[in-house]
Short mmCIF file of C-alpha atoms and ligand atoms in Angstrom, two decimals:
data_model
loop_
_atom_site.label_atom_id
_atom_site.label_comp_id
_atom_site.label_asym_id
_atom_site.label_seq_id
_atom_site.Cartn_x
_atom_site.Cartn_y
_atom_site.Cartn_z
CA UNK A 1 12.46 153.91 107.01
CA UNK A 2 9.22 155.92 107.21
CA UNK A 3 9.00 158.02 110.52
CA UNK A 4 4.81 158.78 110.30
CA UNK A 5 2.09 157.22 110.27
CA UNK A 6 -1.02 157.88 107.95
CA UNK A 7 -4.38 157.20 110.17
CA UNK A 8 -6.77 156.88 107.68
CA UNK A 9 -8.48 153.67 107.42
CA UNK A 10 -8.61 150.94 104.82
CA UNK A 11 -11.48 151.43 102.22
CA UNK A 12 -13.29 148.34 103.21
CA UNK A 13 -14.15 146.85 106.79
CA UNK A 14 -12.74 143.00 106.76
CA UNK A 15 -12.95 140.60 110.07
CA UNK A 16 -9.88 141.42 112.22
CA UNK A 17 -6.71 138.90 111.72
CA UNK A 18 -6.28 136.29 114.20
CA UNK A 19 -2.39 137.09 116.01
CA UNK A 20 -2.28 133.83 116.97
CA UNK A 21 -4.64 131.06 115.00
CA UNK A 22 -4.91 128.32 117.87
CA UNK A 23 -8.50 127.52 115.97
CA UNK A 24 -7.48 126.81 112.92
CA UNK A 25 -4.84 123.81 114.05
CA UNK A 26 -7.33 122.89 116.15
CA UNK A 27 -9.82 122.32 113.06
CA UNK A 28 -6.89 120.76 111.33
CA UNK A 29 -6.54 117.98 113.85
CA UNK A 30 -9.74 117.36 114.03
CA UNK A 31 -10.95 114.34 115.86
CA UNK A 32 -7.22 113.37 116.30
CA UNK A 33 -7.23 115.83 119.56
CA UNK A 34 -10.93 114.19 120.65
CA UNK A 35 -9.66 110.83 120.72
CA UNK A 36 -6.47 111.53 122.16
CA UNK A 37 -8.22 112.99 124.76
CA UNK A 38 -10.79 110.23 124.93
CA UNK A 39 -7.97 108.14 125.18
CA UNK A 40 -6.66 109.26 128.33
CA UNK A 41 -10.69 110.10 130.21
CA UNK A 42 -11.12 106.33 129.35
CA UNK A 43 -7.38 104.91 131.09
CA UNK A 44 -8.06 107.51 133.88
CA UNK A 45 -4.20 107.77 134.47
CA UNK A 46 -4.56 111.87 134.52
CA UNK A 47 -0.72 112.01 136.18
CA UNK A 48 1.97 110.24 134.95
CA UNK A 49 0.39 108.53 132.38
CA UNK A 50 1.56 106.55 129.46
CA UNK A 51 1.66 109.33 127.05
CA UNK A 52 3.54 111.45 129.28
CA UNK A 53 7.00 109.17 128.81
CA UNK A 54 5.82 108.48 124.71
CA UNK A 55 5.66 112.45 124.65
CA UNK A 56 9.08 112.86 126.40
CA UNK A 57 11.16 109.95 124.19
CA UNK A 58 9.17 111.89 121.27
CA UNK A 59 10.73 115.44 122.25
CA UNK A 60 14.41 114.17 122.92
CA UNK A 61 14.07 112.46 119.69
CA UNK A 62 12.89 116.10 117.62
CA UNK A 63 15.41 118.14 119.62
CA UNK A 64 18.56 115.44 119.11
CA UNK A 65 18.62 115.44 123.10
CA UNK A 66 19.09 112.76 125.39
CA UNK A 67 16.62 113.40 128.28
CA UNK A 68 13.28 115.31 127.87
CA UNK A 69 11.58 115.62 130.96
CA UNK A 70 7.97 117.15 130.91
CA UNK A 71 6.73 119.91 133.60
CA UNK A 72 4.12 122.06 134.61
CA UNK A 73 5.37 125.48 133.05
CA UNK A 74 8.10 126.95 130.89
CA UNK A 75 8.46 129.06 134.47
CA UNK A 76 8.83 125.87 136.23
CA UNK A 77 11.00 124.26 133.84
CA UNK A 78 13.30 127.37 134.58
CA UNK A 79 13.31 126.89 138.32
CA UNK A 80 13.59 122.82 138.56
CA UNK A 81 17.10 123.04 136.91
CA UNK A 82 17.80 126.32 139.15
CA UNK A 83 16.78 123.91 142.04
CA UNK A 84 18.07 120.54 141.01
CA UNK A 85 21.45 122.45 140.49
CA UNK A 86 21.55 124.21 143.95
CA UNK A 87 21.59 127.46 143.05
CA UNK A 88 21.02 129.32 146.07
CA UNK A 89 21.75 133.18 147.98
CA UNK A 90 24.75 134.89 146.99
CA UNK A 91 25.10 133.18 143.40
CA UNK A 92 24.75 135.27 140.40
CA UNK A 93 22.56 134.64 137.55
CA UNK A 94 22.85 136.27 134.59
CA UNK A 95 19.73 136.85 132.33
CA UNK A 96 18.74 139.64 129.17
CA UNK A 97 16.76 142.44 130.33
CA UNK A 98 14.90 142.21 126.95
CA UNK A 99 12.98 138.96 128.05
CA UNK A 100 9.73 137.57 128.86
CA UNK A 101 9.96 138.16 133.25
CA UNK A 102 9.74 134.40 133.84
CA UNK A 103 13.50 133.91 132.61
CA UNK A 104 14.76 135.97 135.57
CA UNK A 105 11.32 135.81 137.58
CA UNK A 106 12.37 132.31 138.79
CA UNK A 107 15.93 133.60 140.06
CA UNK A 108 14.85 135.26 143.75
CA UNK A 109 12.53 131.80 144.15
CA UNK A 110 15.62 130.17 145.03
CA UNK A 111 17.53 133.32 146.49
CA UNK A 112 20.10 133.65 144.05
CA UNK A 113 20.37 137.46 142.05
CA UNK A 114 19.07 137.99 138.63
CA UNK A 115 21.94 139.97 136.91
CA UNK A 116 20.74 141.75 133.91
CA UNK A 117 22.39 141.58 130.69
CA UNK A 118 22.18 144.05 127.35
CA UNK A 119 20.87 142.22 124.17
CA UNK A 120 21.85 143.18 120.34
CA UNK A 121 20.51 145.38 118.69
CA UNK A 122 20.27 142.92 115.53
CA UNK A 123 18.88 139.56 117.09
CA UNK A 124 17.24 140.77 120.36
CA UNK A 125 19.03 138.25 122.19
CA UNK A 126 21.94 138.37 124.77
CA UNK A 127 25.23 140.53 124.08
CA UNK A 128 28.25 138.37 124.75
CA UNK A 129 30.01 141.40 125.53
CA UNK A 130 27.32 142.59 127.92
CA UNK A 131 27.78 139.14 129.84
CA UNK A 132 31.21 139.59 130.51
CA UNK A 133 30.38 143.34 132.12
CA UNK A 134 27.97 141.57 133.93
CA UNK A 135 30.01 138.65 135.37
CA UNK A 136 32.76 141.82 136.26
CA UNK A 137 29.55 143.86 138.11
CA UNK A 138 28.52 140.44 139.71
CA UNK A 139 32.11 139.73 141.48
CA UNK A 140 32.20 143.44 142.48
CA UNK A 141 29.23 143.04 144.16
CA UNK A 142 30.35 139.48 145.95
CA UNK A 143 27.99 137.35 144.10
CA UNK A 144 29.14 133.72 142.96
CA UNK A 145 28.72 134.19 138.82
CA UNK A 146 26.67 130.22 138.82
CA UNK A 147 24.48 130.44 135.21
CA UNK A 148 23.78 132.29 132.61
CA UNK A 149 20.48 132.29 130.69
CA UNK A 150 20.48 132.52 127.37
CA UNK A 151 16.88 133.33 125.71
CA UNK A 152 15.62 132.68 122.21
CA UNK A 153 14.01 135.39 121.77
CA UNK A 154 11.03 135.98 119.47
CA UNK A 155 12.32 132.03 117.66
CA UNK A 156 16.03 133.07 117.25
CA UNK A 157 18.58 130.83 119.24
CA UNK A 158 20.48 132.90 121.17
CA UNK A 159 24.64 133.04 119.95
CA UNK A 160 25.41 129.61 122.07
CA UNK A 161 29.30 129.89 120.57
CA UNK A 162 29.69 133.13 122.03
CA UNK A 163 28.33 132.69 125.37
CA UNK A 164 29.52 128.85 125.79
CA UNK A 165 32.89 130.30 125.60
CA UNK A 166 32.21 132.61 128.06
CA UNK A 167 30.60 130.51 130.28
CA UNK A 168 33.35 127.99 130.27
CA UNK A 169 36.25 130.71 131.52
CA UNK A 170 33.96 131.56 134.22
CA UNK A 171 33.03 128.12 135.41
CA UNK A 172 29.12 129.38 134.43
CA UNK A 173 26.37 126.74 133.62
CA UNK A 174 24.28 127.23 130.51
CA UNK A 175 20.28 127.63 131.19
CA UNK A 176 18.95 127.64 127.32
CA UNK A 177 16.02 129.80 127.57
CA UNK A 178 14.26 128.25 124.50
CA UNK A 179 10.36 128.94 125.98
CA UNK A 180 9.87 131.10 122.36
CA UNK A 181 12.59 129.10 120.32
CA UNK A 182 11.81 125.09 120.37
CA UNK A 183 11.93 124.22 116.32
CA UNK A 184 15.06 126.43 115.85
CA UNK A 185 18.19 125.57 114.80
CA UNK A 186 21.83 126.71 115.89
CA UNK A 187 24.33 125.52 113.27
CA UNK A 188 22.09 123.32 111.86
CA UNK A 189 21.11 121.38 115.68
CA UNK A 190 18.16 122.18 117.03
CA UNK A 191 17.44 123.98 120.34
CA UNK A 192 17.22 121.85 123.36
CA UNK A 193 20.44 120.22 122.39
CA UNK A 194 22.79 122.87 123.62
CA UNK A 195 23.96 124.41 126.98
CA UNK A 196 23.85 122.43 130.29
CA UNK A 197 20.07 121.81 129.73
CA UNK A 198 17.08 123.85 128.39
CA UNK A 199 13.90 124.68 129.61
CA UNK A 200 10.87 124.82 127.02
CA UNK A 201 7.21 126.12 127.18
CA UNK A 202 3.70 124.81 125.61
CA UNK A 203 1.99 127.87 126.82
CA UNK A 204 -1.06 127.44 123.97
CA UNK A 205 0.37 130.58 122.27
CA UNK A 206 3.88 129.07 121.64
CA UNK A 207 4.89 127.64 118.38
CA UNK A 208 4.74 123.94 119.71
CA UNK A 209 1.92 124.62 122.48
CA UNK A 210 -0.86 122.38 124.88
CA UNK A 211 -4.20 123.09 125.43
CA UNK A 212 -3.00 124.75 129.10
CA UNK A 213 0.14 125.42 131.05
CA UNK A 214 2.82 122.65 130.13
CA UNK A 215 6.99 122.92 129.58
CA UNK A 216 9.67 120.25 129.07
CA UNK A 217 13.65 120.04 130.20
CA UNK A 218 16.42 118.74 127.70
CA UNK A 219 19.63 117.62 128.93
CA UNK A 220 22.62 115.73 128.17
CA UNK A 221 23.46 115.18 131.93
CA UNK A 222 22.67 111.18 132.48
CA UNK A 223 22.87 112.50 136.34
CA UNK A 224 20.89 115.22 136.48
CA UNK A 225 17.62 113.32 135.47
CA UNK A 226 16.66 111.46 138.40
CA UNK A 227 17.11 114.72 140.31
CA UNK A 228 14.76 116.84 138.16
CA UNK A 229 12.05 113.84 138.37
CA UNK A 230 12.62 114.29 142.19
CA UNK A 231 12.41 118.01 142.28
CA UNK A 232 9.21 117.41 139.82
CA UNK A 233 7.63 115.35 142.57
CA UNK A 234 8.03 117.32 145.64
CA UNK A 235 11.64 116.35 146.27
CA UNK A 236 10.77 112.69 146.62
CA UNK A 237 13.15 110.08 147.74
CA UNK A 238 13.27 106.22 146.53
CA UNK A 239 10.26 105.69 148.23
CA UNK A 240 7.49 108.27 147.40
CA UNK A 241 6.89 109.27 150.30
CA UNK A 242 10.17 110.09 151.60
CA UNK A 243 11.52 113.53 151.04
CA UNK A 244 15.01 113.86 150.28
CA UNK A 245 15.04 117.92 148.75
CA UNK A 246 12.86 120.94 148.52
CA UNK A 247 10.45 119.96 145.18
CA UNK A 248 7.43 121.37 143.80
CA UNK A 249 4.68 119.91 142.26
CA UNK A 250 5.82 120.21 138.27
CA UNK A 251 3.92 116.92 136.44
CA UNK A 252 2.95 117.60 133.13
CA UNK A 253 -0.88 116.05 132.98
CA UNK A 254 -1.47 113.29 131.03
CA UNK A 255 -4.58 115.39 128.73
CA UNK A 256 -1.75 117.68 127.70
CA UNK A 257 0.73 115.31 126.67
CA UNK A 258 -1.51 113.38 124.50
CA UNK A 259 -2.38 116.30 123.09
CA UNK A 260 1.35 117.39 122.39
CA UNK A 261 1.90 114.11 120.48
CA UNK A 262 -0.66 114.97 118.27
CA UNK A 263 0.54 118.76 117.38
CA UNK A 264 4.74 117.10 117.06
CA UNK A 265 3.18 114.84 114.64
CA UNK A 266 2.55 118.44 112.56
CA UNK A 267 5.22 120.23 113.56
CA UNK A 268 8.01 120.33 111.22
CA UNK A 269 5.23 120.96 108.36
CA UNK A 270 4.14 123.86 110.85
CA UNK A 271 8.05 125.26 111.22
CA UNK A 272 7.97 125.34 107.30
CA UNK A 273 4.59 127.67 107.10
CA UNK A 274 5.85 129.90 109.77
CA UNK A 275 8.99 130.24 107.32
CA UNK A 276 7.27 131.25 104.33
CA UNK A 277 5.23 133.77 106.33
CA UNK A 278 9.01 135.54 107.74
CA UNK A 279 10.37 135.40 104.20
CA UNK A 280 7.38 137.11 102.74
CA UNK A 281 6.84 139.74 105.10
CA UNK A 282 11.14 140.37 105.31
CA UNK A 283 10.30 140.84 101.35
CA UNK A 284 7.54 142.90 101.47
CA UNK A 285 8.37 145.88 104.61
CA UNK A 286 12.19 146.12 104.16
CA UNK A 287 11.46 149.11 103.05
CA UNK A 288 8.90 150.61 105.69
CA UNK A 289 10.63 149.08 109.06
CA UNK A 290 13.55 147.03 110.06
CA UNK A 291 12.96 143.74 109.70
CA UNK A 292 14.26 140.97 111.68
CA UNK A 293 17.47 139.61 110.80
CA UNK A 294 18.52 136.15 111.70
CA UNK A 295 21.97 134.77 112.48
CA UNK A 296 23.26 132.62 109.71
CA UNK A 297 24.28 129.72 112.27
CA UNK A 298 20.52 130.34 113.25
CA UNK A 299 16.82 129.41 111.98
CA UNK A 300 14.39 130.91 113.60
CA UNK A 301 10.64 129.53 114.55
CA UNK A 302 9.35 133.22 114.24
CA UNK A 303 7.72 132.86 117.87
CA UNK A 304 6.82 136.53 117.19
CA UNK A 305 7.41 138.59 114.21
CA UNK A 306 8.99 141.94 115.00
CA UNK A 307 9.95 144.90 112.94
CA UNK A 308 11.20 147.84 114.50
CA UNK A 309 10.46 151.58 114.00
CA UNK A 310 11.12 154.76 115.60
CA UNK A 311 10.22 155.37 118.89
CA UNK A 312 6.79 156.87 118.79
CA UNK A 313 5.79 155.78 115.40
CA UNK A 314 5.29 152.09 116.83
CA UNK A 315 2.45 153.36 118.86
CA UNK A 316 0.50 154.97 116.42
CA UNK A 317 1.21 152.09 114.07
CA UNK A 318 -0.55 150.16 116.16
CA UNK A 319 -3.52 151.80 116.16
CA UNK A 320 -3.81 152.18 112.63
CA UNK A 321 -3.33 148.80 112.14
CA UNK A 322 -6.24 147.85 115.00
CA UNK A 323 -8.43 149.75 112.70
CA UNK A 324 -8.18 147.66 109.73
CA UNK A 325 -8.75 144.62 112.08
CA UNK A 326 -5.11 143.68 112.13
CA UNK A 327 -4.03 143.14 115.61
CA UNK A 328 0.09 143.85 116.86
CA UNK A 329 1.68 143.12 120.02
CA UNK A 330 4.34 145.02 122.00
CA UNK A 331 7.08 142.36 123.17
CA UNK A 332 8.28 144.12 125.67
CA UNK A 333 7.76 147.54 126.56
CA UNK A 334 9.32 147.92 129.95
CA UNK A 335 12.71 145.92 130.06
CA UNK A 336 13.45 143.60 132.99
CA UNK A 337 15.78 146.05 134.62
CA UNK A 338 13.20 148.73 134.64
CA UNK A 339 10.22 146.60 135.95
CA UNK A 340 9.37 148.10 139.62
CA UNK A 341 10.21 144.50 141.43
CA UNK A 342 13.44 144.25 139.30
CA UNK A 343 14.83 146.98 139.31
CA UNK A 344 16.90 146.89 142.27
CA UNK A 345 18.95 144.26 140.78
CA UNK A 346 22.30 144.74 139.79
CA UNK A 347 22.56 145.06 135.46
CA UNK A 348 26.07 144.95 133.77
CA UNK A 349 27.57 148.34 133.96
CA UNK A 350 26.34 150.78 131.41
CA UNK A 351 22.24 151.34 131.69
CA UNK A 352 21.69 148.17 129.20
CA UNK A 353 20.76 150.88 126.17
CA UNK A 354 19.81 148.54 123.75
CA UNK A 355 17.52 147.07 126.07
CA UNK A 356 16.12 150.30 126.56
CA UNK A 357 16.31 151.78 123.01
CA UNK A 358 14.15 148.25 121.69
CA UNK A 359 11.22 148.23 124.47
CA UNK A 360 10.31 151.96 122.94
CA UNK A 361 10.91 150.41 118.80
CA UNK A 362 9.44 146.83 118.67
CA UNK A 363 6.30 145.64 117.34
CA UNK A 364 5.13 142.43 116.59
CA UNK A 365 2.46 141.44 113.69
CA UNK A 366 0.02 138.52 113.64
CA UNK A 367 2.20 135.28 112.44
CA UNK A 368 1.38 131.98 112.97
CA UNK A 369 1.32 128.74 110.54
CA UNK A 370 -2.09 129.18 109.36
CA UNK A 371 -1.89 132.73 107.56
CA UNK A 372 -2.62 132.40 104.35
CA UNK A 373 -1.31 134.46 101.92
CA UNK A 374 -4.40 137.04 101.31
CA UNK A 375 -4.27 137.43 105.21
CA UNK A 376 -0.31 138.18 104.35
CA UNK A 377 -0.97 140.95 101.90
CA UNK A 378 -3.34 142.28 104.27
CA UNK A 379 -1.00 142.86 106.82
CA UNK A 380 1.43 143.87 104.68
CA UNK A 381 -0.49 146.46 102.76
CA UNK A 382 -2.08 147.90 105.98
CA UNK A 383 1.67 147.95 107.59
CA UNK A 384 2.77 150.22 104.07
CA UNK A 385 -0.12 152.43 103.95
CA UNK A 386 -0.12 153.35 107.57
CA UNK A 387 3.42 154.37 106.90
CA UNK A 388 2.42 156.07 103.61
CA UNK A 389 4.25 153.58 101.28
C1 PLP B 1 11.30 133.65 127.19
C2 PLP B 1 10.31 132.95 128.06
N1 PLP B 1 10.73 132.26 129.12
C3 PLP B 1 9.88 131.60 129.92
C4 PLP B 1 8.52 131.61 129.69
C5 PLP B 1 7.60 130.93 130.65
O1 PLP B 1 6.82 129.93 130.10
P1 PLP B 1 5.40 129.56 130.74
O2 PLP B 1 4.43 130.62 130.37
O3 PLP B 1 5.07 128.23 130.14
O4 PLP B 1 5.59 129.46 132.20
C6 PLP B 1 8.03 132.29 128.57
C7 PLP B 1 6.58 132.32 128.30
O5 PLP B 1 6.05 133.20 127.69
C8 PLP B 1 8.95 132.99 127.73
O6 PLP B 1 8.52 133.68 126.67
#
């Protein structure tokens, strides 16, 4: 692994990369997404409309769950289970500090305590081992250990055997984090299927995204349905107007679920693109960077594609690569634990280094299903001659 970085630039000047191509699916789909839409200006049912429940049988149906509720947010999604469940002050919550801040964001809104948790060095995702240090920390502390929050991070399902065993000594529920992971697979099911529920995002930049803010819930739980619709709908009772629990407003509009069903109906084609892009570039910068590894129970949706590289070379890496007009991303630079509103939060007991040792290595290059392969070698001969390979 290379430890500097050449700055020169390329030899010619080509139009930057796209990180994320949410252009080209749209000129895939065409007039698919007008009509859609046209569809639902013409019905005028902009909340709760018809394609809103086709969406969520559609979902249940690609994740092998039983209930798919649609929401507002990946954030919200989060926080309706945290609420429908109770969780409330004095209960522990147990989340990676390597994570996007709305996994453990959503814990003080119901005021329980985010408990951070160390990640692996290989997968990015939670350390089983950590967990248990945390759950010790949290009882020290006279916290209530209530759920753990497995993330996907970067497309990689989290180690659900691991932590499922935990969680089951230690009475915790299971909070699948899957906002970056929906189209993986954990021995061979795919995410959504697992834990006490999930909570998904269709932020536009996800793999399976809207045209806005949208998320989804998957459960098993037969009971906890009606009271996530509640929660969804400002706590509402039988009648609508009654108010039976604390709620939010969390609908899903109706513009963004028909536009959904149109981007599921290209999914699994999109999963296999994203697939060859991972293999390729795992081929091609072995050599330069660590490369991502994935679990064999696991697939991953490559969400993000990260290499790691010395602290300090990542930096200047980037640069070098902005000047050949190919764009990175740093996923995440300041771990949750060390985030100025977090950081008073208990984190199981030894610093989280990992955590900390990744935020100042990671690096993420443009990946998305519509890369072609000349856009590949681009990226992957600017990522080799910036490190002099
Ligand atoms: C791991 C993780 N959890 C939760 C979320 C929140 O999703 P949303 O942006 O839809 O609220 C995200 C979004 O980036 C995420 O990456």
């Amino acid at each position: 692994m290379n430890t500097h970085v050449k700055t020169e630039s390329a030899p010619v000047s080509l139009a930057p990369i796209p990180f994320i191509d949410v252009a080209s699916q749209r000129a895939r789909l065409g007039s698919r997404i007008d009509e859609a839409v046209t569809r639902v200006l013409n019905h005028c049912r902009f909340v709760n409309g018809p394609e809103v429940t086709e969406l969520e049988t559609k979902l249940a149906a690609f994740a092998g769950a039983k209930h798919a509720i649609s929401c507002s947010s990946g954030t919200d999604a989060l926080a309706m289970l945290l609420m429908a469940w109770g969780v409330k002050a004095g209960d522990a919550v147990f989340c990676p500090s390597f994570t996007f801040c709305a996994t453990a964001e959503v814990v003080p809104w119901v005021g329980a305590t985010p408990v951070f948790v160390d990640v692996l060095e290989d997968t990015f995702n939670m350390d089983p081992r950590s967990l248990e240090a945390a759950i010790t920390v949290a009882k020290e502390k006279g916290l209530t250990p209530k759920v753990v929050i497995p993330v996907d991070l970067f497309g990689q399902p989290a180690d659900l055997d691991a932590i499922e065993a935990i969680a089951r000594e230690h009475g915790l529920k299971i909070l699948c984090d899957t906002a970056q992971g929906f189209g993986a697979t954990w021995n061979g099911k795919r995410t959504g299927s697992f834990g006490d529920a999930t909570a998904t995002s269709f932020f536009p930049a996800k793999p399976l995204g809207c045209f806005g803010d949208g998320g989804a819930v998957f459960t098993e739980d037969d009971d906890l349905v009606p009271v996530l619709k509640s929660v969804r709908e400002h706590g509402q009772g039988v009648d609508k107007y009654e108010n039976v629990r604390i709620g939010m407003t969390g609908r899903l509009d109706t513009i963004q679920a028909a536009i959904l069903l149109e981007k599921l109906s290209i999914f699994e084609d999109e999963i296999i693109a994203r697939q060859r892009v991972a293999a390729r570039y795992n081929e091609a910068l072995a050599d330069v960077a660590i490369v991502p590894s994935v679990d064999p129970r696991a697939t991953s949706i490559w969400a993000q594609y990260t290499i790691r590289l010395p602290e300090g070379v990542r930096d200047a890496l980037g640069a070098a690569l902005q000047k050949e007009g190919v764009p990175t991303a740093v996923y995440y630079r300041i771990p949750m634990h060390r985030q100025p509103a977090y950081a008073h939060y208990p984190s199981a007991g030894n610093g989280l280094p990992v955590s900390e040792r990744l935020s100042g290595e990671v690096i993420s290059l443009p990946m998305h299903a519509y890369l072609d392969e000349a856009s590949q070698d681009r990226v992957i001969a600017a990522v080799r001659r910036a490190l002099g390979k």
